Every structure is written in structure tokens, then in C-alpha cells.
mmCIF file of C-alpha atoms and ligand atoms in Angstrom:
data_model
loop_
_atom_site.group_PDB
_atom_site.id
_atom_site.type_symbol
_atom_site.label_atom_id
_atom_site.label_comp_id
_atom_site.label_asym_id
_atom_site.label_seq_id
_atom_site.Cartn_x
_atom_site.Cartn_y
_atom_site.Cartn_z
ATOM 1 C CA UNK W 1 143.068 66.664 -27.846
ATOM 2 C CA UNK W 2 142.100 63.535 -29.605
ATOM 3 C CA UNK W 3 138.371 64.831 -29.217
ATOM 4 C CA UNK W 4 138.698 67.863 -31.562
ATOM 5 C CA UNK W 5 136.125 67.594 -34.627
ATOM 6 C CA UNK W 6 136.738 68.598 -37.771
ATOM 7 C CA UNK W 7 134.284 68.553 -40.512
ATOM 8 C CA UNK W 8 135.298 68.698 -44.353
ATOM 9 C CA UNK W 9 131.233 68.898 -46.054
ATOM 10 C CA UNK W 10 127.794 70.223 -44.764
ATOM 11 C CA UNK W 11 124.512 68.202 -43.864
ATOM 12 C CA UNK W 12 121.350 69.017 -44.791
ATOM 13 C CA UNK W 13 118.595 67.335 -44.071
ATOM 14 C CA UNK W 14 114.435 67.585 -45.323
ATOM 15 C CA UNK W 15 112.739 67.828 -42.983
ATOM 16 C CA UNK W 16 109.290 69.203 -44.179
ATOM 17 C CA UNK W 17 107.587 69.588 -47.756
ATOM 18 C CA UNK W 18 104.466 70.692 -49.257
ATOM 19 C CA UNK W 19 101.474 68.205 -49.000
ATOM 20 C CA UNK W 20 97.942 69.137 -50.483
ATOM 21 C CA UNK W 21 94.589 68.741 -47.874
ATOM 22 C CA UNK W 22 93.031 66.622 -50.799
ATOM 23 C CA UNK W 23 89.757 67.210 -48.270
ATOM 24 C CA UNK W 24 89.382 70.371 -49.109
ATOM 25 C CA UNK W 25 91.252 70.967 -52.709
ATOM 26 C CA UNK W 26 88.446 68.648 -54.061
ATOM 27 C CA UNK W 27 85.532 69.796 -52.296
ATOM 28 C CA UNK W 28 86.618 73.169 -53.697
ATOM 29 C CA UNK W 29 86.574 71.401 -57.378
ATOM 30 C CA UNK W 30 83.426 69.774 -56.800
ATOM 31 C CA UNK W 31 81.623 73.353 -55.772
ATOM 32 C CA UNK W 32 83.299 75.721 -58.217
ATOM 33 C CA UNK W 33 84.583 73.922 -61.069
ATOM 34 C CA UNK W 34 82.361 70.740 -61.517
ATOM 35 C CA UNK W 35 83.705 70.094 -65.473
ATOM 36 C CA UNK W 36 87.868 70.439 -64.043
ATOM 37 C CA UNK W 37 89.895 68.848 -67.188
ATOM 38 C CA UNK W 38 92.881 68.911 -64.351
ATOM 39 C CA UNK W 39 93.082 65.838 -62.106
ATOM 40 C CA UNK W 40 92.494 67.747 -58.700
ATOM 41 C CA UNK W 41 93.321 70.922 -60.446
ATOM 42 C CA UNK W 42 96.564 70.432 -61.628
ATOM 43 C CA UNK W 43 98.967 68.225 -64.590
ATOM 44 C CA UNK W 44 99.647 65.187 -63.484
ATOM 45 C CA UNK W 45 103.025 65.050 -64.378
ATOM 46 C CA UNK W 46 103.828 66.981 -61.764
ATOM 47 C CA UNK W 47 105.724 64.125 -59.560
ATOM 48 C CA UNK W 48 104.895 66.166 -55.808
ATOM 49 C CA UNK W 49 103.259 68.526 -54.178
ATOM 50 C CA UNK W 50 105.880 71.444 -54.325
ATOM 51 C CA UNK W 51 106.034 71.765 -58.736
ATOM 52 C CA UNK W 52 101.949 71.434 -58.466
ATOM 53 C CA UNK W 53 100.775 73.307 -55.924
ATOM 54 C CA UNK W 54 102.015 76.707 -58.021
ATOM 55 C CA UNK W 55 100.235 75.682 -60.560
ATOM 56 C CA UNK W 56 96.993 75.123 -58.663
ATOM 57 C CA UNK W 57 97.482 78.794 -57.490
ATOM 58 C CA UNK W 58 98.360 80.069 -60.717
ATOM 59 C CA UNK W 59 94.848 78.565 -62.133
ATOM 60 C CA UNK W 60 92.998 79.825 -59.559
ATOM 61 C CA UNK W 61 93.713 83.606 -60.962
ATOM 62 C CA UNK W 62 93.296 82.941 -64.431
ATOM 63 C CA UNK W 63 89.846 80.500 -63.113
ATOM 64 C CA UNK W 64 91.854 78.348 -65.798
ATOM 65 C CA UNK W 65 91.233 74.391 -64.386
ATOM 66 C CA UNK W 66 88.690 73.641 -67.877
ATOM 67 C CA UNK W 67 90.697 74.224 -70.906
ATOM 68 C CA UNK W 68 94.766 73.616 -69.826
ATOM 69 C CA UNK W 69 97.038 74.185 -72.656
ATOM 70 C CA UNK W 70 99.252 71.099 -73.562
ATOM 71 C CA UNK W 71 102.416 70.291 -71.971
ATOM 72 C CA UNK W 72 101.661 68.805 -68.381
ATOM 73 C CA UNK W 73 103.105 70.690 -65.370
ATOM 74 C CA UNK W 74 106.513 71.179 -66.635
ATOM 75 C CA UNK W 75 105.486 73.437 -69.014
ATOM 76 C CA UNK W 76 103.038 75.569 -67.198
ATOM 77 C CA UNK W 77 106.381 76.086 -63.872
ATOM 78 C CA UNK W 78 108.971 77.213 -67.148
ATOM 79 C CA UNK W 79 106.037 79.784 -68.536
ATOM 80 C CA UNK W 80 105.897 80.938 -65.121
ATOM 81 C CA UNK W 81 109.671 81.163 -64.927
ATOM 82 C CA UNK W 82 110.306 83.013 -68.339
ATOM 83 C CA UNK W 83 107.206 85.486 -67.265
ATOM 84 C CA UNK W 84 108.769 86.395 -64.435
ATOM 85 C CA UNK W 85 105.359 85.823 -62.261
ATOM 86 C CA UNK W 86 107.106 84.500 -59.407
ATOM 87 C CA UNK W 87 104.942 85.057 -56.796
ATOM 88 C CA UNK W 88 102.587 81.760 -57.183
ATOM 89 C CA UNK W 89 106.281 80.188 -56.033
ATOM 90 C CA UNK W 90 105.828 81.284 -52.609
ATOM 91 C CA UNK W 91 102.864 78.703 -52.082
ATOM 92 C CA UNK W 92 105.868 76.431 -51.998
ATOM 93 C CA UNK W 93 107.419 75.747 -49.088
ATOM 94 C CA UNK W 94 110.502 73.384 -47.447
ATOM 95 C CA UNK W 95 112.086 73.142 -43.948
ATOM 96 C CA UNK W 96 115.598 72.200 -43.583
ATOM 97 C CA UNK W 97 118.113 71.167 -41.139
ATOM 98 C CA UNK W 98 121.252 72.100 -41.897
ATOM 99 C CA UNK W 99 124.255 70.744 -39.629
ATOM 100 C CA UNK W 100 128.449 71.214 -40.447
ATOM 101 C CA UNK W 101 128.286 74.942 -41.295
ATOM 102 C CA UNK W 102 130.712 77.392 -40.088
ATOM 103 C CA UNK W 103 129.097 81.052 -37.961
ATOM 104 C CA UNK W 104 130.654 82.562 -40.879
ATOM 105 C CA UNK W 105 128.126 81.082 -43.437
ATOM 106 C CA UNK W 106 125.468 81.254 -40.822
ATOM 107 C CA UNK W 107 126.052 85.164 -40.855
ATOM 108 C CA UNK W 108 125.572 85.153 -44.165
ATOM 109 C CA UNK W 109 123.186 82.886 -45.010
ATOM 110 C CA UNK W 110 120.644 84.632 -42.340
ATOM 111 C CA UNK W 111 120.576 87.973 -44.762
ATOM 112 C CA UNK W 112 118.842 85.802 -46.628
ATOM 113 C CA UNK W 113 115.185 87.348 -45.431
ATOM 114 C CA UNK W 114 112.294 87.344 -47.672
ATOM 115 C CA UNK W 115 110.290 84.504 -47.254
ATOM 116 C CA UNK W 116 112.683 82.374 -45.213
ATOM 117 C CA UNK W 117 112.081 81.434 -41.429
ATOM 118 C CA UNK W 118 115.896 80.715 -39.168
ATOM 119 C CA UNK W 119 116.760 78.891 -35.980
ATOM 120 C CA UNK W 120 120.154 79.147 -34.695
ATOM 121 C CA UNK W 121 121.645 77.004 -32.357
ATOM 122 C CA UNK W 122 122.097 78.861 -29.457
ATOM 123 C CA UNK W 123 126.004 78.675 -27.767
ATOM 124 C CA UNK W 124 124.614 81.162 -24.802
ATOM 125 C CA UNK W 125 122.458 77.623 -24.268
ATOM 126 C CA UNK W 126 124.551 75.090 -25.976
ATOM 127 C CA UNK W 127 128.068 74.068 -24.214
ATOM 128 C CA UNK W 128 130.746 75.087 -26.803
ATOM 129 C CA UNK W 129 133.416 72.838 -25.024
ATOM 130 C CA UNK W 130 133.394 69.894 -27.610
ATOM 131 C CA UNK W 131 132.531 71.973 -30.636
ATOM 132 C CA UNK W 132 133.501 70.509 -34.067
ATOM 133 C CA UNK W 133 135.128 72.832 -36.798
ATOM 134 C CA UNK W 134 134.434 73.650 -39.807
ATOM 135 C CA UNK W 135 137.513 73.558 -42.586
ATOM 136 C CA UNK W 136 137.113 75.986 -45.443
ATOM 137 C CA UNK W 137 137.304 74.523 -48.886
ATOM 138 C CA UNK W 138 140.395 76.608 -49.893
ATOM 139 C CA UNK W 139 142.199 74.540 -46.737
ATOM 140 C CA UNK W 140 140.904 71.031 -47.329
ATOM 141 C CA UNK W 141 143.974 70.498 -49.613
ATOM 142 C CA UNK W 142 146.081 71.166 -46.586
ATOM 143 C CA UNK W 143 143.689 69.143 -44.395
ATOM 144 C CA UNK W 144 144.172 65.931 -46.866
ATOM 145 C CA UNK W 145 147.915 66.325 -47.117
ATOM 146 C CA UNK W 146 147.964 66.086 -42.910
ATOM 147 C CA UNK W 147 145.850 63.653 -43.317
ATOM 148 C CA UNK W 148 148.147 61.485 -45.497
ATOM 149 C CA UNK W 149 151.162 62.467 -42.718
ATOM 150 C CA UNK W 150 149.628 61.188 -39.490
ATOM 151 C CA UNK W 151 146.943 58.765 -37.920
ATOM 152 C CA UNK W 152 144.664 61.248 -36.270
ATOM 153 C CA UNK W 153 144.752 64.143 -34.111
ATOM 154 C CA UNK W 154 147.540 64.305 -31.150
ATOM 155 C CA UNK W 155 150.540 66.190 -30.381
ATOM 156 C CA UNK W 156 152.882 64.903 -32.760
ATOM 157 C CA UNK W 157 150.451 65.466 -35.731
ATOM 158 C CA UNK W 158 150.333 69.512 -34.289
ATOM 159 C CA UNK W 159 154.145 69.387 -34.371
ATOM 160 C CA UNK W 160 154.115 68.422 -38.087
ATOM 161 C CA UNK W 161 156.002 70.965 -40.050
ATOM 162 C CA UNK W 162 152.802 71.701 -41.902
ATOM 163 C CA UNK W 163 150.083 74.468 -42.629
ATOM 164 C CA UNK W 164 147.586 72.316 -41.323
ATOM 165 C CA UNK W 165 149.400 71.651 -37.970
ATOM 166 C CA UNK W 166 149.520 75.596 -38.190
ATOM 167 C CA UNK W 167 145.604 75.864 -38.352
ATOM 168 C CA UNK W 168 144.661 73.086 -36.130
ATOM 169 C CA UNK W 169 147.046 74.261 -33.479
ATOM 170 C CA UNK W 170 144.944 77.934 -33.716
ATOM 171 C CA UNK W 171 141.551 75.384 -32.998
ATOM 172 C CA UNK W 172 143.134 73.492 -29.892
ATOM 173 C CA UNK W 173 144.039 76.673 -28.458
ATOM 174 C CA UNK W 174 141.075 78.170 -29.049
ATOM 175 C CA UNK W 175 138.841 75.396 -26.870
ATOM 176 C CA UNK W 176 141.299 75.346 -24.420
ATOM 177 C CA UNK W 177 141.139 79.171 -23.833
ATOM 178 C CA UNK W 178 137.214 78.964 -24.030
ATOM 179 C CA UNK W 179 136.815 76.221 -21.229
ATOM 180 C CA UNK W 180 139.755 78.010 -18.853
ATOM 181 C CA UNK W 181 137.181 81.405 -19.539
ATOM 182 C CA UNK W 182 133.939 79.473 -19.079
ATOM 183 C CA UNK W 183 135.766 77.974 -15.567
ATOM 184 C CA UNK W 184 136.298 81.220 -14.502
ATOM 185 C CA UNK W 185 132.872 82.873 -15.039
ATOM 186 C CA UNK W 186 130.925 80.518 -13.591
ATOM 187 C CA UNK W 187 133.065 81.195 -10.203
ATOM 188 C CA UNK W 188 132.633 84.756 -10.880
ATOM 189 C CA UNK W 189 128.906 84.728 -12.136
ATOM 190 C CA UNK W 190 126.345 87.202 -9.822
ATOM 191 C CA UNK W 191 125.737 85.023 -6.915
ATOM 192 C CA UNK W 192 121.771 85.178 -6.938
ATOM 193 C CA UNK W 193 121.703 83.562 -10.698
ATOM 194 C CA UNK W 194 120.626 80.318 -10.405
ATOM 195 C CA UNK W 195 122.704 77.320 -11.934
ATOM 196 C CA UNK W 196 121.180 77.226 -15.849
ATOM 197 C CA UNK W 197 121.669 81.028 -15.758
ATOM 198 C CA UNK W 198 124.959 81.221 -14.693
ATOM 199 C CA UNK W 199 126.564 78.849 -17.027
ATOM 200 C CA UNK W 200 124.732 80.777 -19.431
ATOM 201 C CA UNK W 201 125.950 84.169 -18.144
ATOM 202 C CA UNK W 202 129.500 82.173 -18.703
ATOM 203 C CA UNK W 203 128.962 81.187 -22.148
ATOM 204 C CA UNK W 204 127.911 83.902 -23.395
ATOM 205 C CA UNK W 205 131.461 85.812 -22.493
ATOM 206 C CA UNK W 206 133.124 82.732 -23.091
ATOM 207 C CA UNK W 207 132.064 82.219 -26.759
ATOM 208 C CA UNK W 208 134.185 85.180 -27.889
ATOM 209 C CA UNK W 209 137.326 83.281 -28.279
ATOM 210 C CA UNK W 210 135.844 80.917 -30.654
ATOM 211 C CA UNK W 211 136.503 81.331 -34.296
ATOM 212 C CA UNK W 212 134.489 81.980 -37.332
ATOM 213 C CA UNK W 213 134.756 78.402 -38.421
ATOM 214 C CA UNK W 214 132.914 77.000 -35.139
ATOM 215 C CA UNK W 215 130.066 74.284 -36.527
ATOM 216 C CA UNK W 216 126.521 76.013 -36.163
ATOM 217 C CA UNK W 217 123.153 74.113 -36.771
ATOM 218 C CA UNK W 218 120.540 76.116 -38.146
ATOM 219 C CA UNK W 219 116.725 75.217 -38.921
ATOM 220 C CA UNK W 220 115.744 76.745 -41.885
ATOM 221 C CA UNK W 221 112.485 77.258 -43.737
ATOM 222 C CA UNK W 222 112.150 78.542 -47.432
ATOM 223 C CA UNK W 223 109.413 79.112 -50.297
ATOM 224 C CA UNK W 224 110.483 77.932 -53.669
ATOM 225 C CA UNK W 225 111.535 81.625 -54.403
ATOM 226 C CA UNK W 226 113.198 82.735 -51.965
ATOM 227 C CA UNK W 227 115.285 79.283 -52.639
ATOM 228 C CA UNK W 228 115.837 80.513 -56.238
ATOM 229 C CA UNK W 229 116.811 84.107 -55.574
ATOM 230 C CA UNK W 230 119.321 82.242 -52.377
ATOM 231 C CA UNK W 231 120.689 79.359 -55.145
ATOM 232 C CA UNK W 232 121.358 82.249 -57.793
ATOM 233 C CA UNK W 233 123.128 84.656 -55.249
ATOM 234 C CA UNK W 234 125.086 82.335 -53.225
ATOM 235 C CA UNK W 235 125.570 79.631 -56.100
ATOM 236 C CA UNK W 236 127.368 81.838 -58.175
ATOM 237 C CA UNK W 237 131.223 82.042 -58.887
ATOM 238 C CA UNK W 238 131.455 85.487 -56.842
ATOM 239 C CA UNK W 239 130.241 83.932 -53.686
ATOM 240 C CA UNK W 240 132.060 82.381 -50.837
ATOM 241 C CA UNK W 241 132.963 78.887 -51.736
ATOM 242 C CA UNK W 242 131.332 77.485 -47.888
ATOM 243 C CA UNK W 243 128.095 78.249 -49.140
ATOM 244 C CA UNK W 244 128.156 77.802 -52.500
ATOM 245 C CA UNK W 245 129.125 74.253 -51.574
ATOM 246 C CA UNK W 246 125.910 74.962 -49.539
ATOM 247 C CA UNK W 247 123.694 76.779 -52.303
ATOM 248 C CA UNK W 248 124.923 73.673 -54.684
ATOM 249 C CA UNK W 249 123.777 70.774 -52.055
ATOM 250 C CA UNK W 250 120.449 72.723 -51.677
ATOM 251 C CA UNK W 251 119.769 73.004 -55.081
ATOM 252 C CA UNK W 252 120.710 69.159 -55.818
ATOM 253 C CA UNK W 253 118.258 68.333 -53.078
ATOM 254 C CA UNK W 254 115.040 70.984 -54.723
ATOM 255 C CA UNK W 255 115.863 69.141 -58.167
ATOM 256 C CA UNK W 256 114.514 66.007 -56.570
ATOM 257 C CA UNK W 257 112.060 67.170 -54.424
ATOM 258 C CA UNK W 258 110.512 70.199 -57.119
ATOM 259 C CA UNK W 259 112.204 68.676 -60.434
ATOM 260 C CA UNK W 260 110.084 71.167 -62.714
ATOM 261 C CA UNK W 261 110.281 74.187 -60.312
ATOM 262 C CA UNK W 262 114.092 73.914 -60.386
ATOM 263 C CA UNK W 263 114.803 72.164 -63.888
ATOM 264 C CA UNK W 264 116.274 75.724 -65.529
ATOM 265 C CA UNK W 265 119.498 75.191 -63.732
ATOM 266 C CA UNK W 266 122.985 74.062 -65.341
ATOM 267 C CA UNK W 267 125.801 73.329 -62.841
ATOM 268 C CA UNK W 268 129.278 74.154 -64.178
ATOM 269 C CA UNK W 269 132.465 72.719 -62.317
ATOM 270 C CA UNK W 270 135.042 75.550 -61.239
ATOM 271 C CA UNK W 271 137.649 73.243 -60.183
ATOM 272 C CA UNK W 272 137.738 69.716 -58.443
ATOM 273 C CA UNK W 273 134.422 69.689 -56.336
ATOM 274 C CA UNK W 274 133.411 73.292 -56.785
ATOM 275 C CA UNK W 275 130.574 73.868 -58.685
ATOM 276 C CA UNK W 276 128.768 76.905 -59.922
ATOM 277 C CA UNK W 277 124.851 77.210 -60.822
ATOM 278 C CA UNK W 278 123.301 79.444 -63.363
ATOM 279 C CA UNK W 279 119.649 80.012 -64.781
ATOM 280 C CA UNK W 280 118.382 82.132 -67.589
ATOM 281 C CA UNK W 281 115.553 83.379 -65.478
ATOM 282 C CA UNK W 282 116.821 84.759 -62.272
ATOM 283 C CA UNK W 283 114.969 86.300 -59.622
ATOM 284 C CA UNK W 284 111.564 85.495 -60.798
HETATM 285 C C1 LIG P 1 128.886 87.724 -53.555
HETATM 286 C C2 LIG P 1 128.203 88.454 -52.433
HETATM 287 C C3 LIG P 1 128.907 89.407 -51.711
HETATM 288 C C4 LIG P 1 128.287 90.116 -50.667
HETATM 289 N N1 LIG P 1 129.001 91.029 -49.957
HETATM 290 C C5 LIG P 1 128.421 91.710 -48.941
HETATM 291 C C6 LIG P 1 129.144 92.672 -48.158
HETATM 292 O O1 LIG P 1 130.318 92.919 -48.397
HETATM 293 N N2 LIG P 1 128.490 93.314 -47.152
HETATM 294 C C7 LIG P 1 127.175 93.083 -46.883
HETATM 295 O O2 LIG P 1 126.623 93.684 -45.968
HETATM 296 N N3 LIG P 1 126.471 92.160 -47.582
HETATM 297 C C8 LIG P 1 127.055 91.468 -48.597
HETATM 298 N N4 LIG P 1 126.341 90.545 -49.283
HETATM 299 C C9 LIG P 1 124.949 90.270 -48.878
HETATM 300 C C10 LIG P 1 123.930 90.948 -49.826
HETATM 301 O O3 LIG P 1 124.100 92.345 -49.851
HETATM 302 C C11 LIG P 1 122.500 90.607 -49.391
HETATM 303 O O4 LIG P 1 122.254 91.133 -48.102
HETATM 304 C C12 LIG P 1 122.242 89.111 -49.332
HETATM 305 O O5 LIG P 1 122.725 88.470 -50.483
HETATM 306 C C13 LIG P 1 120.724 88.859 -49.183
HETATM 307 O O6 LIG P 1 120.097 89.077 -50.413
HETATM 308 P P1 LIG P 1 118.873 90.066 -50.626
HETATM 309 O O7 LIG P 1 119.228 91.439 -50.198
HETATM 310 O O8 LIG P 1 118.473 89.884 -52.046
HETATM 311 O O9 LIG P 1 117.807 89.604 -49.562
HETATM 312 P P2 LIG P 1 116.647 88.503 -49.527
HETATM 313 O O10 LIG P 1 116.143 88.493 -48.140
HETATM 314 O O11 LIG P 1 117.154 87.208 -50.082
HETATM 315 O O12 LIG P 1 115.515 89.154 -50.404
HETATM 316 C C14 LIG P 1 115.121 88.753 -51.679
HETATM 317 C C15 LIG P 1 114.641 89.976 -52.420
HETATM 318 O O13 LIG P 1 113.478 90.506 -51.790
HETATM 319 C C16 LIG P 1 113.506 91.929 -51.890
HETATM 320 N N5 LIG P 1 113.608 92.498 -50.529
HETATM 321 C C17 LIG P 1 114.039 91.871 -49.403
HETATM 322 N N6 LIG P 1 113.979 92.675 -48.345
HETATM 323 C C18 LIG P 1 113.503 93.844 -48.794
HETATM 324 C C19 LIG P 1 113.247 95.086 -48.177
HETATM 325 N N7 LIG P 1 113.438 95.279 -46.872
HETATM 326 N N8 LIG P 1 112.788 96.085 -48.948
HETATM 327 C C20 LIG P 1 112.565 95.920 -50.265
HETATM 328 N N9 LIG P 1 112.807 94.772 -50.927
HETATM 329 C C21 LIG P 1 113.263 93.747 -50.200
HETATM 330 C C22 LIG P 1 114.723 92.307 -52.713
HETATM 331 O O14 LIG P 1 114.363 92.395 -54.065
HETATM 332 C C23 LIG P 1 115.627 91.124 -52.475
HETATM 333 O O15 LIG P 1 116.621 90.924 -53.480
HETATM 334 C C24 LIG P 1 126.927 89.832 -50.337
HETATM 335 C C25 LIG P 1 126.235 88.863 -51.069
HETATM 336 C C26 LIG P 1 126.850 88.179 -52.099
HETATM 337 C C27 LIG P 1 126.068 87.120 -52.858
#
């Protein structure tokens, strides 16, 4: 019992970002625009690779390196934003690992589509028996008044005359049931499956007694729009509050890494820790 895992916030971890081939960005300069006003084609107060490589595409349509208008990088991304030509944004593009997510966000977050690349942990492949899980916002309340009551996780703390002890009681029972189904499908697994395939011929049944709040681990991979149009849909007040913790910690993360690609953003507290993100110019 003591093993349980609980986890109260999400991780999520850069893993990849945009990076120019100088190489070839300035033998392209040096053959087809020899007089460049740009330093390597773009402002150079962009501060990485992600805010200036849409502007290098941008100037490539217009053929507009020679004769930039004033205000640096910054200004070029919120022209681009207010004009709704979006598009140049895709050129953009991040990987993620993202760790101390429920399956229910996962489900959720993998609508997400258009220009976004997902790998799931797999729990046909991955034993389930030690799995953490993941405690909704709306019950952390309940989770730090338990905490307050006992020392950890054991049967006394279960028998607490509390709505935590309620929930966690659910969880214990829930791993308990999934190893005394994964025990009995391996015995009764077709006998020509060799040893990997049986266990995951086990799993597979097994896993359907685990709840929506089981930790997943996805890799994820997103352009700079497809992160806007995610941060505005699943950021906002009307979404569920896992992932717009999620959509909030994301966008925290693209104001460092992309400061001018994801400047237009104001973050409004709902209520202790929740917070909310708008933008005047959505889906661009
Ligand atoms: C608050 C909230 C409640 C929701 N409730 C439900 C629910 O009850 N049931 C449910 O099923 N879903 C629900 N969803 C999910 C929602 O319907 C979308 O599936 C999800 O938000 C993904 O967004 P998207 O469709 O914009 O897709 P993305 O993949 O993020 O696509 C981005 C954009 O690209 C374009 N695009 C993408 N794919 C296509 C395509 N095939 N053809 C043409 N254009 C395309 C669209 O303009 C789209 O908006 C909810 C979402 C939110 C935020």
C-alpha cells in the first residue's frame, strides 16, 4: 500500500527546438540576396530560432530581406498575428515530454491534430502494477486536508473519516483488482504465445479496471500554431481544469523559448492556482 503514487502537478519537459543550418541559410543570402540589410535574414532581436525563423519564411514571399521596416522581430511576429497569416508559424516547431497527466487529458489532448505529432505510453507494453495517479485539481483540497491528518499512505490513513480516504480507497482497489486480473491471464494466455506476448495479451484485458486518472506519458511534437490554436482552446475558462493547468505550463514554457511568437497572451487567475489565458488574435 505504502507504494501507491499520487501526483498533484504535470511535467513537461523540452526536449527539442528549432535551430537554423547557418550552412545553408547564408549560402542562400550570399547567392540570392547579396545587399541583405537582415543579419542572416532576419531582426536580430529575435532572442532564438523559433520567433525568427517565421520571419525568415515570411521574407522569403514578400523577397523582403533589403528594405525591413523598423521595429526588430517583435514587430514583424505581432503584424503577422493581427493579419491573421498564420501559416509562416508552422516553420516553428517544439517536442515535448510530458509526464503526470491523467488518460483523461491524454484523450483529450490527442484531438488536438493539425500539425502535432503523439506518442503514448503504451500499458499493453508497460506494466501498470505500480502506476502513479493523477489527482484532479477540484480534489487537491481534499488531498491537502488528508495530508494535514496523517503521515503517508497506510491503512489507518484509508480509514480516515474523510473524502480523500474515500478516493484513495477507489485507487488501492483498483491496482489490487488489476494485478489479481493480470495473474490470472497470464495462466490463462493461448499457450503457443511466447512470454513478452502473453503478458501483453494480459495487460491489455487487465488495464480495464484502471481509472481515468491513471498517469500517462506522452511525447508530443507541435508547430507554433497548432500550440496557439491548443493554448487558446484548452487555456480557456470552459476547459477542463487538468489541462488547462496543462495549456497554462505550456504556454509559460513557449513565452521563454518564442517570447515574441507568444507575447499577445495575458494570464488571468480564476481562483488560487488556476489560471486562464486569452489573446486578441486567436487562431491565426
Ligand atoms: C471546452 C471544450 C469542450 C469540448 N467538448 C467536447 C465534447 O463534448 N465532445 C467531443 O467530441 N469533443 C469535445 N471537445 C474537443 C473539440 O471538439 C476538438 O476536437 C478539440 O478541441 C480539437 O480541436 P480542433 O478540432 O480545432 O482540432 P485541431 O487538430 O487542433 O485543429 C486545428 C484546426 O485545424 C483545422 N482542422 C483540423 N482538422 C481538420 C479537418 N479534418 N478538416 C478541416 N479542418 C481541420 C480546424 O480549423 C481546426 O480548428 C471539446 C473541446 C473543448 C476545448
Amino acid at each position: 500500500m505504502s507504494e501507491l503514487r499520487l501526483i498533484t502537478e504535470p511535467g513537461v519537459y523540452v526536449v527539442g527546438r528549432p535551430s537554423f543550418a547557418y550552412a545553408g541559410l547564408d549560402a542562400y543570402f550570399a547567392d540570392r540576396h547579396a545587399g541583405c540589410k537582415l543579419e542572416r535574414g532576419y531582426h536580430d532581436d529575435a532572442v532564438s530560432a523559433g520567433d525568427a525563423m517565421p520571419e525568415v519564411a515570411g521574407r522569403m514571399c514578400y523577397q523582403s530581406f533589403t528594405n525591413p521596416r523598423p521595429g526588430g522581430n517583435a514587430a514583424y511576429l505581432d503584424h503577422i498575428k493581427s493579419v491573421g497569416h498564420g501559416s509562416v508559424l508552422e516553420h516553428s516547431v517544439w517536442n515535448f515530454i510530458i509526464t503526470g497527466v491523467s488518460r483523461s487529458l491524454s484523450h483529450e489532448l490527442i484531438r488536438h491534430r493539425a500539425g502535432i505529432g503523439v506518442s503514448e505510453l503504451s500499458q499493453r507494453y508497460v506494466d501498470c502494477s505500480d502506476v502513479a495517479f493523477v489527482i484532479p485539481p477540484a480534489l487537491l483540497k481534499y488531498h491537502r486536508d488528508w495530508c494535514e491528518n496523517c503521515g503517508g499512505i497506510s491503512a489507518e490513513a484509508l480509514d480516515l473519516a474523510l473524502p480523500f480516504s474515500e478516493w484513495l480507497g477507489g485507487r488501492v482497489d483498483s491496482l489490487a483488482e488489476y494485478a489479481q486480473w493480470t495473474d490470472r491471464l497470464v495462466k490463462d494466455a493461448p499457450a503457443d504465445l511466447p512470454a513478452t506476448e502473453r503478458r501483453k495479451w494480459a495487460r491489455q484485458a487487465a488495464r480495464s479496471v484502471l481509472p481515468e486518472c491513471t498517469e500517462t506519458q506522452l511525447f508530443w511534437t507541435a508547430n507554433a500554431r497548432a500550440l496557439r490554436h491548443f493554448i487558446e482552446m484548452r487555456a480557456s475558462r470552459h476547459a477542463d481544469q487538468e489541462i488547462r493547468r496543462l495549456a497554462v505550463c505550456v504556454l509559460r514554457l513557449m513565452q521563454s523559448e518564442a517570447p515574441h511568437l507568444f507575447s499577445d497572451y495575458t494570464l488571468t487567475e480564476l481562483g488560487p492556482g488556476d489560471w486562464e489565458a486569452t489573446t486578441p488574435h486567436r487562431k491565426v
